[in-house]
Amino acid sequence: MHPKVKICGMTNAETIQTAIKHKVDYLGFVFYPKSPRNLTPDQAKELTKNIPENVKRIAVLVNAKDEFIEQIKDYFDCFQLHGHEDVKRIKELKQKFNKGIIKAIRVTDEASAKTFSQFEDEVDMLIFDSPAMEKTAKFDWQILNKLKITKPYLVAG
């Protein structure tokens, strides 16, 4: 099994096609007004229409409301949650939208990394990320070696 590659922050067709050409596994599209890479539902529709099925389309969300998710759900295979979603909310999203769920875990230290365990039974994948999605902060990846993670996971930051 080879490592999977996810590139986040897609905003234009040229970058998307370059990523596809280089065999990326996942493409992330950000829906967060504070991000410079924030997209509208119309932009998402246009950008995702020519992505082959073998490349998974990920909607990156931060505390998104159901009304907004309803507008974009058909363009994505999976929702990546970067907000304060709890287990109950994750179950609601899975049931209502029938999409894969990736839960982001902000890692500042070993204790914060261990918070993944509360989500592991409900999500399809985890992503361990630096403390702030928009910063170039990084974390000590060695922390993950101490954890017993049974779900597939991505590492960012």
JSON list of C-alpha atoms in Angstrom, two decimals:
[
{"chain": "A", "resi": 1, "resn": "MET", "atom": "CA", "xyz": [0.00, 0.00, 0.00]},
{"chain": "A", "resi": 2, "resn": "HIS", "atom": "CA", "xyz": [1.42, 3.37, -0.96]},
{"chain": "A", "resi": 3, "resn": "PRO", "atom": "CA", "xyz": [0.93, 6.54, 1.08]},
{"chain": "A", "resi": 4, "resn": "LYS", "atom": "CA", "xyz": [-2.14, 8.54, 0.04]},
{"chain": "A", "resi": 5, "resn": "VAL", "atom": "CA", "xyz": [-1.73, 12.16, -1.02]},
{"chain": "A", "resi": 6, "resn": "LYS", "atom": "CA", "xyz": [-4.29, 14.90, -0.35]},
{"chain": "A", "resi": 7, "resn": "ILE", "atom": "CA", "xyz": [-3.87, 18.45, -1.58]},
{"chain": "A", "resi": 8, "resn": "CYS", "atom": "CA", "xyz": [-6.10, 21.02, 0.02]},
{"chain": "A", "resi": 9, "resn": "GLY", "atom": "CA", "xyz": [-7.18, 24.51, -0.98]},
{"chain": "A", "resi": 10, "resn": "MET", "atom": "CA", "xyz": [-8.11, 23.91, -4.61]},
{"chain": "A", "resi": 11, "resn": "THR", "atom": "CA", "xyz": [-9.25, 27.16, -6.23]},
{"chain": "A", "resi": 12, "resn": "ASN", "atom": "CA", "xyz": [-8.63, 26.79, -9.96]},
{"chain": "A", "resi": 13, "resn": "ALA", "atom": "CA", "xyz": [-8.94, 24.21, -12.73]},
{"chain": "A", "resi": 14, "resn": "GLU", "atom": "CA", "xyz": [-5.26, 24.37, -13.73]},
{"chain": "A", "resi": 15, "resn": "THR", "atom": "CA", "xyz": [-4.05, 23.35, -10.26]},
{"chain": "A", "resi": 16, "resn": "ILE", "atom": "CA", "xyz": [-6.66, 20.60, -10.10]},
{"chain": "A", "resi": 17, "resn": "GLN", "atom": "CA", "xyz": [-5.60, 19.14, -13.45]},
{"chain": "A", "resi": 18, "resn": "THR", "atom": "CA", "xyz": [-1.93, 19.27, -12.44]},
{"chain": "A", "resi": 19, "resn": "ALA", "atom": "CA", "xyz": [-2.73, 17.40, -9.22]},
{"chain": "A", "resi": 20, "resn": "ILE", "atom": "CA", "xyz": [-4.73, 14.78, -11.13]},
{"chain": "A", "resi": 21, "resn": "LYS", "atom": "CA", "xyz": [-1.88, 14.36, -13.62]},
{"chain": "A", "resi": 22, "resn": "HIS", "atom": "CA", "xyz": [0.45, 13.62, -10.70]},
{"chain": "A", "resi": 23, "resn": "LYS", "atom": "CA", "xyz": [-1.93, 11.00, -9.31]},
{"chain": "A", "resi": 24, "resn": "VAL", "atom": "CA", "xyz": [-3.16, 12.73, -6.18]},
{"chain": "A", "resi": 25, "resn": "ASP", "atom": "CA", "xyz": [-5.68, 10.64, -4.20]},
{"chain": "A", "resi": 26, "resn": "TYR", "atom": "CA", "xyz": [-7.76, 13.42, -2.61]},
{"chain": "A", "resi": 27, "resn": "LEU", "atom": "CA", "xyz": [-8.51, 17.04, -3.48]},
{"chain": "A", "resi": 28, "resn": "GLY", "atom": "CA", "xyz": [-9.71, 19.39, -0.75]},
{"chain": "A", "resi": 29, "resn": "PHE", "atom": "CA", "xyz": [-12.00, 22.37, -1.32]},
{"chain": "A", "resi": 30, "resn": "VAL", "atom": "CA", "xyz": [-12.27, 24.89, 1.52]},
{"chain": "A", "resi": 31, "resn": "PHE", "atom": "CA", "xyz": [-15.57, 26.36, 2.69]},
{"chain": "A", "resi": 32, "resn": "TYR", "atom": "CA", "xyz": [-14.55, 28.73, 5.44]},
{"chain": "A", "resi": 33, "resn": "PRO", "atom": "CA", "xyz": [-15.09, 32.48, 4.99]},
{"chain": "A", "resi": 34, "resn": "LYS", "atom": "CA", "xyz": [-11.91, 33.37, 6.91]},
{"chain": "A", "resi": 35, "resn": "SER", "atom": "CA", "xyz": [-9.76, 31.41, 4.45]},
{"chain": "A", "resi": 36, "resn": "PRO", "atom": "CA", "xyz": [-8.25, 33.06, 1.38]},
{"chain": "A", "resi": 37, "resn": "ARG", "atom": "CA", "xyz": [-9.15, 29.81, -0.42]},
{"chain": "A", "resi": 38, "resn": "ASN", "atom": "CA", "xyz": [-12.83, 29.94, 0.54]},
{"chain": "A", "resi": 39, "resn": "LEU", "atom": "CA", "xyz": [-15.20, 28.87, -2.24]},
{"chain": "A", "resi": 40, "resn": "THR", "atom": "CA", "xyz": [-18.85, 29.45, -3.02]},
{"chain": "A", "resi": 41, "resn": "PRO", "atom": "CA", "xyz": [-21.18, 26.56, -3.91]},
{"chain": "A", "resi": 42, "resn": "ASP", "atom": "CA", "xyz": [-21.19, 27.72, -7.55]},
{"chain": "A", "resi": 43, "resn": "GLN", "atom": "CA", "xyz": [-17.39, 27.70, -7.67]},
{"chain": "A", "resi": 44, "resn": "ALA", "atom": "CA", "xyz": [-17.37, 24.21, -6.15]},
{"chain": "A", "resi": 45, "resn": "LYS", "atom": "CA", "xyz": [-19.81, 22.93, -8.75]},
{"chain": "A", "resi": 46, "resn": "GLU", "atom": "CA", "xyz": [-17.63, 24.24, -11.57]},
{"chain": "A", "resi": 47, "resn": "LEU", "atom": "CA", "xyz": [-14.30, 23.10, -10.12]},
{"chain": "A", "resi": 48, "resn": "THR", "atom": "CA", "xyz": [-15.40, 19.55, -9.28]},
{"chain": "A", "resi": 49, "resn": "LYS", "atom": "CA", "xyz": [-17.19, 18.65, -12.50]},
{"chain": "A", "resi": 50, "resn": "ASN", "atom": "CA", "xyz": [-14.19, 17.18, -14.38]},
{"chain": "A", "resi": 51, "resn": "ILE", "atom": "CA", "xyz": [-12.52, 15.28, -11.56]},
{"chain": "A", "resi": 52, "resn": "PRO", "atom": "CA", "xyz": [-12.27, 11.54, -12.27]},
{"chain": "A", "resi": 53, "resn": "GLU", "atom": "CA", "xyz": [-13.95, 9.10, -9.88]},
{"chain": "A", "resi": 54, "resn": "ASN", "atom": "CA", "xyz": [-10.65, 7.70, -8.62]},
{"chain": "A", "resi": 55, "resn": "VAL", "atom": "CA", "xyz": [-9.78, 11.11, -7.12]},
{"chain": "A", "resi": 56, "resn": "LYS", "atom": "CA", "xyz": [-11.88, 11.77, -4.03]},
{"chain": "A", "resi": 57, "resn": "ARG", "atom": "CA", "xyz": [-13.39, 15.23, -3.66]},
{"chain": "A", "resi": 58, "resn": "ILE", "atom": "CA", "xyz": [-13.28, 16.51, -0.08]},
{"chain": "A", "resi": 59, "resn": "ALA", "atom": "CA", "xyz": [-15.29, 19.47, 1.25]},
{"chain": "A", "resi": 60, "resn": "VAL", "atom": "CA", "xyz": [-13.32, 21.10, 4.08]},
{"chain": "A", "resi": 61, "resn": "LEU", "atom": "CA", "xyz": [-15.85, 22.54, 6.53]},
{"chain": "A", "resi": 62, "resn": "VAL", "atom": "CA", "xyz": [-15.69, 24.51, 9.77]},
{"chain": "A", "resi": 63, "resn": "ASN", "atom": "CA", "xyz": [-18.87, 24.30, 11.86]},
{"chain": "A", "resi": 64, "resn": "ALA", "atom": "CA", "xyz": [-21.00, 24.33, 8.70]},
{"chain": "A", "resi": 65, "resn": "LYS", "atom": "CA", "xyz": [-24.78, 24.48, 8.95]},
{"chain": "A", "resi": 66, "resn": "ASP", "atom": "CA", "xyz": [-26.92, 21.82, 7.27]},
{"chain": "A", "resi": 67, "resn": "GLU", "atom": "CA", "xyz": [-28.43, 24.42, 4.94]},
{"chain": "A", "resi": 68, "resn": "PHE", "atom": "CA", "xyz": [-25.00, 25.17, 3.51]},
{"chain": "A", "resi": 69, "resn": "ILE", "atom": "CA", "xyz": [-23.97, 21.52, 3.30]},
{"chain": "A", "resi": 70, "resn": "GLU", "atom": "CA", "xyz": [-27.18, 20.83, 1.38]},
{"chain": "A", "resi": 71, "resn": "GLN", "atom": "CA", "xyz": [-25.98, 23.26, -1.32]},
{"chain": "A", "resi": 72, "resn": "ILE", "atom": "CA", "xyz": [-22.65, 21.49, -1.88]},
{"chain": "A", "resi": 73, "resn": "LYS", "atom": "CA", "xyz": [-23.26, 17.84, -0.96]},
{"chain": "A", "resi": 74, "resn": "ASP", "atom": "CA", "xyz": [-23.65, 16.55, -4.50]},
{"chain": "A", "resi": 75, "resn": "TYR", "atom": "CA", "xyz": [-20.17, 17.73, -5.52]},
{"chain": "A", "resi": 76, "resn": "PHE", "atom": "CA", "xyz": [-18.25, 15.85, -2.83]},
{"chain": "A", "resi": 77, "resn": "ASP", "atom": "CA", "xyz": [-17.44, 12.33, -1.71]},
{"chain": "A", "resi": 78, "resn": "CYS", "atom": "CA", "xyz": [-16.52, 13.26, 1.82]},
{"chain": "A", "resi": 79, "resn": "PHE", "atom": "CA", "xyz": [-16.69, 16.04, 4.41]},
{"chain": "A", "resi": 80, "resn": "GLN", "atom": "CA", "xyz": [-13.56, 17.00, 6.34]},
{"chain": "A", "resi": 81, "resn": "LEU", "atom": "CA", "xyz": [-14.60, 18.60, 9.63]},
{"chain": "A", "resi": 82, "resn": "HIS", "atom": "CA", "xyz": [-12.31, 21.21, 11.18]},
{"chain": "A", "resi": 83, "resn": "GLY", "atom": "CA", "xyz": [-14.73, 22.75, 13.65]},
{"chain": "A", "resi": 84, "resn": "HIS", "atom": "CA", "xyz": [-16.06, 21.86, 17.06]},
{"chain": "A", "resi": 85, "resn": "GLU", "atom": "CA", "xyz": [-18.17, 18.94, 15.86]},
{"chain": "A", "resi": 86, "resn": "ASP", "atom": "CA", "xyz": [-18.85, 16.37, 18.57]},
{"chain": "A", "resi": 87, "resn": "VAL", "atom": "CA", "xyz": [-19.73, 12.70, 18.11]},
{"chain": "A", "resi": 88, "resn": "LYS", "atom": "CA", "xyz": [-23.45, 13.48, 18.04]},
{"chain": "A", "resi": 89, "resn": "ARG", "atom": "CA", "xyz": [-23.00, 16.01, 15.23]},
{"chain": "A", "resi": 90, "resn": "ILE", "atom": "CA", "xyz": [-20.84, 13.60, 13.23]},
{"chain": "A", "resi": 91, "resn": "LYS", "atom": "CA", "xyz": [-23.53, 10.92, 13.50]},
{"chain": "A", "resi": 92, "resn": "GLU", "atom": "CA", "xyz": [-26.15, 13.44, 12.34]},
{"chain": "A", "resi": 93, "resn": "LEU", "atom": "CA", "xyz": [-24.06, 14.42, 9.31]},
{"chain": "A", "resi": 94, "resn": "LYS", "atom": "CA", "xyz": [-23.40, 10.81, 8.32]},
{"chain": "A", "resi": 95, "resn": "GLN", "atom": "CA", "xyz": [-27.06, 9.90, 8.59]},
{"chain": "A", "resi": 96, "resn": "LYS", "atom": "CA", "xyz": [-28.42, 12.98, 6.84]},
{"chain": "A", "resi": 97, "resn": "PHE", "atom": "CA", "xyz": [-25.92, 13.28, 3.99]},
{"chain": "A", "resi": 98, "resn": "ASN", "atom": "CA", "xyz": [-24.58, 9.72, 3.59]},
{"chain": "A", "resi": 99, "resn": "LYS", "atom": "CA", "xyz": [-21.03, 10.93, 2.94]},
{"chain": "A", "resi": 100, "resn": "GLY", "atom": "CA", "xyz": [-17.68, 9.87, 4.29]},
{"chain": "A", "resi": 101, "resn": "ILE", "atom": "CA", "xyz": [-16.41, 11.85, 7.26]},
{"chain": "A", "resi": 102, "resn": "ILE", "atom": "CA", "xyz": [-12.84, 12.92, 8.00]},
{"chain": "A", "resi": 103, "resn": "LYS", "atom": "CA", "xyz": [-12.37, 14.54, 11.40]},
{"chain": "A", "resi": 104, "resn": "ALA", "atom": "CA", "xyz": [-9.48, 16.93, 11.87]},
{"chain": "A", "resi": 105, "resn": "ILE", "atom": "CA", "xyz": [-7.59, 16.66, 15.15]},
{"chain": "A", "resi": 106, "resn": "ARG", "atom": "CA", "xyz": [-5.51, 19.71, 16.05]},
{"chain": "A", "resi": 107, "resn": "VAL", "atom": "CA", "xyz": [-2.27, 18.50, 17.59]},
{"chain": "A", "resi": 108, "resn": "THR", "atom": "CA", "xyz": [-0.39, 20.68, 20.03]},
{"chain": "A", "resi": 109, "resn": "ASP", "atom": "CA", "xyz": [0.86, 17.91, 22.31]},
{"chain": "A", "resi": 110, "resn": "GLU", "atom": "CA", "xyz": [0.26, 14.25, 23.14]},
{"chain": "A", "resi": 111, "resn": "ALA", "atom": "CA", "xyz": [-2.91, 15.00, 25.12]},
{"chain": "A", "resi": 112, "resn": "SER", "atom": "CA", "xyz": [-4.53, 16.86, 22.23]},
{"chain": "A", "resi": 113, "resn": "ALA", "atom": "CA", "xyz": [-3.59, 14.07, 19.81]},
{"chain": "A", "resi": 114, "resn": "LYS", "atom": "CA", "xyz": [-5.35, 11.53, 22.04]},
{"chain": "A", "resi": 115, "resn": "THR", "atom": "CA", "xyz": [-8.69, 13.27, 21.51]},
{"chain": "A", "resi": 116, "resn": "PHE", "atom": "CA", "xyz": [-9.03, 11.28, 18.28]},
{"chain": "A", "resi": 117, "resn": "SER", "atom": "CA", "xyz": [-10.28, 8.26, 20.23]},
{"chain": "A", "resi": 118, "resn": "GLN", "atom": "CA", "xyz": [-13.71, 9.77, 20.86]},
{"chain": "A", "resi": 119, "resn": "PHE", "atom": "CA", "xyz": [-14.31, 10.04, 17.09]},
{"chain": "A", "resi": 120, "resn": "GLU", "atom": "CA", "xyz": [-12.65, 6.87, 15.84]},
{"chain": "A", "resi": 121, "resn": "ASP", "atom": "CA", "xyz": [-15.82, 4.73, 15.76]},
{"chain": "A", "resi": 122, "resn": "GLU", "atom": "CA", "xyz": [-17.82, 7.36, 13.87]},
{"chain": "A", "resi": 123, "resn": "VAL", "atom": "CA", "xyz": [-15.47, 8.64, 11.17]},
{"chain": "A", "resi": 124, "resn": "ASP", "atom": "CA", "xyz": [-14.02, 7.08, 8.04]},
{"chain": "A", "resi": 125, "resn": "MET", "atom": "CA", "xyz": [-10.66, 8.76, 8.43]},
{"chain": "A", "resi": 126, "resn": "LEU", "atom": "CA", "xyz": [-8.77, 11.13, 10.71]},
{"chain": "A", "resi": 127, "resn": "ILE", "atom": "CA", "xyz": [-6.46, 13.97, 9.82]},
{"chain": "A", "resi": 128, "resn": "PHE", "atom": "CA", "xyz": [-3.89, 15.10, 12.37]},
{"chain": "A", "resi": 129, "resn": "ASP", "atom": "CA", "xyz": [-3.11, 18.74, 11.75]},
{"chain": "A", "resi": 130, "resn": "SER", "atom": "CA", "xyz": [-1.18, 21.64, 13.19]},
{"chain": "A", "resi": 131, "resn": "PRO", "atom": "CA", "xyz": [-3.10, 23.84, 15.65]},
{"chain": "A", "resi": 132, "resn": "ALA", "atom": "CA", "xyz": [-4.35, 26.37, 13.09]},
{"chain": "A", "resi": 133, "resn": "MET", "atom": "CA", "xyz": [-5.61, 25.38, 9.64]},
{"chain": "A", "resi": 134, "resn": "GLU", "atom": "CA", "xyz": [-4.42, 28.61, 8.02]},
{"chain": "A", "resi": 135, "resn": "LYS", "atom": "CA", "xyz": [-0.94, 28.81, 9.55]},
{"chain": "A", "resi": 136, "resn": "THR", "atom": "CA", "xyz": [2.28, 27.13, 8.61]},
{"chain": "A", "resi": 137, "resn": "ALA", "atom": "CA", "xyz": [2.63, 25.77, 12.14]},
{"chain": "A", "resi": 138, "resn": "LYS", "atom": "CA", "xyz": [3.79, 22.20, 12.48]},
{"chain": "A", "resi": 139, "resn": "PHE", "atom": "CA", "xyz": [3.63, 19.54, 15.13]},
{"chain": "A", "resi": 140, "resn": "ASP", "atom": "CA", "xyz": [5.89, 16.72, 16.26]},
{"chain": "A", "resi": 141, "resn": "TRP", "atom": "CA", "xyz": [4.82, 13.75, 14.15]},
{"chain": "A", "resi": 142, "resn": "GLN", "atom": "CA", "xyz": [6.52, 11.41, 16.63]},
{"chain": "A", "resi": 143, "resn": "ILE", "atom": "CA", "xyz": [3.54, 11.97, 18.92]},
{"chain": "A", "resi": 144, "resn": "LEU", "atom": "CA", "xyz": [1.49, 9.75, 16.60]},
{"chain": "A", "resi": 145, "resn": "ASN", "atom": "CA", "xyz": [3.86, 6.82, 17.16]},
{"chain": "A", "resi": 146, "resn": "LYS", "atom": "CA", "xyz": [2.62, 6.63, 20.75]},
{"chain": "A", "resi": 147, "resn": "LEU", "atom": "CA", "xyz": [-1.05, 6.29, 19.76]},
{"chain": "A", "resi": 148, "resn": "LYS", "atom": "CA", "xyz": [-3.04, 3.19, 18.86]},
{"chain": "A", "resi": 149, "resn": "ILE", "atom": "CA", "xyz": [-4.91, 4.43, 15.81]},
{"chain": "A", "resi": 150, "resn": "THR", "atom": "CA", "xyz": [-7.09, 1.88, 14.01]},
{"chain": "A", "resi": 151, "resn": "LYS", "atom": "CA", "xyz": [-8.63, 4.16, 11.38]},
{"chain": "A", "resi": 152, "resn": "PRO", "atom": "CA", "xyz": [-6.85, 5.35, 8.26]},
{"chain": "A", "resi": 153, "resn": "TYR", "atom": "CA", "xyz": [-5.38, 8.78, 8.84]},
{"chain": "A", "resi": 154, "resn": "LEU", "atom": "CA", "xyz": [-3.67, 11.67, 7.11]},
{"chain": "A", "resi": 155, "resn": "VAL", "atom": "CA", "xyz": [-0.97, 13.90, 8.53]},
{"chain": "A", "resi": 156, "resn": "ALA", "atom": "CA", "xyz": [-0.83, 17.63, 7.76]},
{"chain": "A", "resi": 157, "resn": "GLY", "atom": "CA", "xyz": [1.08, 20.58, 9.08]}
]
